[in-house]
Amino acid sequence: MVTINNDLLNQIDGLEISERIQQWKNAVKDSHWKLFCDRERWTLASWKETEGEDIQIRRAKMLRKILENIEIKIQDFDVIVGRLTPDVIGCATAFDISGDYIPDIWKDTAELNITMDASVGLDAESLEVLRESVRLFKGSTAPEMTYKAWASIVGSWVTDAEKARLKDPTLDTGIFAQSTSVLMWEKILKQGIRSVIDDAKKRIEDYAKEPETDGQKLIFWESVIMVCEAAIHHSHRYALLAREMAETEKNGNRKAELLEIARICEQVPENPARTFHEALQSMAIVGVCKNYENPMHNNPQWGRGDQYLYPYFIHDLNKGTITLEKAAELLMELVGRWGTQTFVSAESLKESHQINFAINNIMLGGVNREGLDSSNELSYLFLHIVGLLRLSSPTVGLRWNRNTPDWIMSKAIRTNLVTKGGIPLFENDEVVIPHFVEDGIPRDEAGEWCGLGCVYPCLPSRAEHYGSEGVAAVNLAAMLHLVFHNGIDVNGRLTGVPTGDPREFSSFDELYSALLTQHEYITHRVFELAAIARDEQGKHLRLPFLSAMGIEQCMELGQDLLIPHPDFTMMGISDRAIIDVTDSLMAVKKLVYDEKKLTMDELLNALDADFEGPRGEEIRQMCLAQPKYGNDIDEVDRLAGTLSADSYRIIRSYDNSPFRKYIIAREGLAWHYFGGLGVGALPNGRKAYEPLNDGALSPMRGRDKKGPTAVLRSAIKAGFKESFASVLNQKFSATMIQSKDSVEKLVAYTNAFMLNGGSHIQYNIVDTNELRDAKIHPEKHEDLIVRIGGFSAYFTQLSPDIQDDVINRNEHHM
């Protein structure tokens, strides 16, 4: 356990945003969404030059071409360099990854919609570059070739299921193994990427001495050398640019900064980082190279930044080679840059994510490999910086354990008060680590887990496939819709399996059994399709830089990440809408089977009419009045637990050989908006196509009537013990949580939930009246941040349905 310098914590509390960082913040605020075609230009050039070569080498040469030629820029306020585009906010396209995924490029207006509420203009020359790239790659990308393979086996079933929101994501989202996971930051910082090149060369030499039959290993190591050398060259380009700028710089201080940028970029990431500044610069270059290889969802992730960066931070402070103010400014620069990186998402992702800021994750605190709490002064600084920046991203998670100190819990709640939007969230080491151990992961390795994107726990030592191969979530509410319509989805397609007319079910058990039948049919088919995708994708895409920086075993095996190996592969899924289905099943049980106030025919007719017609609202009110999860009602809470256990049993019953079984983590995003678009009216009183319940363990909005602790008791009884994490959102009045006493109460409240087995909790600390005003007067609330499901976003950038969803959640008081 680290000995904490309390004086240093007090100094951190006194830090303010520097003039330089404020200059950057102003530039971000003044910058409009921008799309740059430069990556696509060099992608095109390389692909034409390498026609006929091995896919592994082609992808390596492509990245090298990009890194050697793409436009770079050092802004006046930059001390750390390395951006995806020359502007402070900008995004690149990835037609080589995802095919024709931006419909607007074919419109004559040249206005491209890149978020739910923002568009960008593009000049004619740039637009033609994008169109040419689509023409070149269309029909041959990994997602498109996988869909072709799927169609040859199951026809239109996949696209039908995706349109019905029974499963997600679509493949054009560009999510591949490890793309959204953390890199081997500790190794990169300690050894530099020249060590990876040396390792690859040594393996090639050894191969030559004792040749094997697998020549693909040689090709892989050659590709690694190529991309790592290109990353070093990219850093040296910044060094050269900085020296050129220094030659004409009149301001002495800025001239010195530019020369220091040059010196550091000549050192890292090629060589080991020796200082805190060098460590952050190394991460910036490696992170942007990762992003260039696949701009779709390939944003850098921090992982346990307070752990691997701590030795550099505390050494420099103690030695006096850096001031606390300077260290904070450097950290703020990289946190802010990664937190404002944008991307152009596929259409389906706009619904499930709502925003286009890349969701990266900083995981703080938690136990170390020896099982001791590892919270330190850098953990505290990260929290303080996030509070000062007040950005919607990154996602910040605090790993809780029973020895988590009060000083960091208090700082976390105070940070949440400043940011308002669930930053940070809390996840329970004492739930996550035992789950990994039960799954056969050594305890010391499990102790290094961190968050992927929003909430999902992953291991930096293993390639995480969550979200790839078309597997992120299945929609139990949409499955219940299938039950009510004998396998027919909201679009009138037979995507489920016929389970009979529910009007003829004689008992609640028959209804429940039909739901499990639909679940097994849909989920196992999704897994079967994923296995096909796993075999297919590597034929059409490789990611040599991600492979070299992401997983140690890739070098040992001599193979790209997109050729998965059972020894280092993890797969997971989120089984969503359990609470929506629980409340709905309870309503059917009470109204139709127990109390017989409605016939199944009357109920189904009301649902199909979306509660319109003569008795529509009457029946809806009857549905709303039934027992709801979140009110400490044993019957409904235990039903949620039963459904959770049965869902787990179905998922784990799938034989995923030779890989590990799928794990379950029930996270957030804005999935409840996306998932709701595939679900008609439900017996819980929800109308057709409205958002489902947010998160995984959150009550139906507005229906938790007995206060916040009743919600916690329901969550603990429901258990969801099968899941590594289950998102629970709560909203508290900001005006009621301001005093030191109220902060301490919320700390104690959080501790109590975790001590009783809660896996995850996060808080919107914002007044409902402020949210209502922000919807009417968005110009007055541009910086208002709210927690959606597993991530935070600017309230004014959200769709009206999600804004209403957050507004209508119950506002609790301590």
PDB file of C-alpha atoms in Angstrom, residues 87 102 142 163 166 179 190 266 339 379 401 431 470 478 481 505 595 607 683 704 727 734 752:
ATOM      1  CA  ASP A  87      -7.212  20.686 -36.103  1.00  0.00           C
ATOM      2  CA  ILE A 102     -21.295   7.235 -44.615  1.00  0.00           C
ATOM      3  CA  ALA A 142     -13.923  -7.451 -43.658  1.00  0.00           C
ATOM      4  CA  LYS A 163     -33.063  -4.037 -37.978  1.00  0.00           C
ATOM      5  CA  LEU A 166     -32.434  -8.112 -31.429  1.00  0.00           C
ATOM      6  CA  SER A 179      -9.681  -2.172 -30.824  1.00  0.00           C
ATOM      7  CA  LYS A 190       9.621   1.013 -19.808  1.00  0.00           C
ATOM      8  CA  GLU A 266      13.554  12.057 -30.745  1.00  0.00           C
ATOM      9  CA  GLY A 339     -11.360  13.138 -24.424  1.00  0.00           C
ATOM     10  CA  SER A 379      -5.247   8.910  -8.725  1.00  0.00           C
ATOM     11  CA  ASN A 401     -12.699  -2.354  -2.492  1.00  0.00           C
ATOM     12  CA  VAL A 431     -17.177  -8.612  -7.618  1.00  0.00           C
ATOM     13  CA  GLY A 470     -21.178  -8.578 -34.230  1.00  0.00           C
ATOM     14  CA  ALA A 478     -37.273  -7.608 -28.222  1.00  0.00           C
ATOM     15  CA  HIS A 481     -41.977  -9.035 -28.293  1.00  0.00           C
ATOM     16  CA  PHE A 505     -50.821 -20.295 -22.894  1.00  0.00           C
ATOM     17  CA  GLU A 595     -55.875 -11.774 -10.587  1.00  0.00           C
ATOM     18  CA  LEU A 607     -50.046  -3.568 -26.744  1.00  0.00           C
ATOM     19  CA  PRO A 683     -46.888  -4.727 -20.297  1.00  0.00           C
ATOM     20  CA  ASP A 704     -38.997   3.900  -8.154  1.00  0.00           C
ATOM     21  CA  VAL A 727     -24.852  -0.536 -14.552  1.00  0.00           C
ATOM     22  CA  ALA A 734     -27.359  18.961  -6.967  1.00  0.00           C
ATOM     23  CA  ALA A 752     -22.783   0.295   1.830  1.00  0.00           C
TER      24      ALA A 752
END
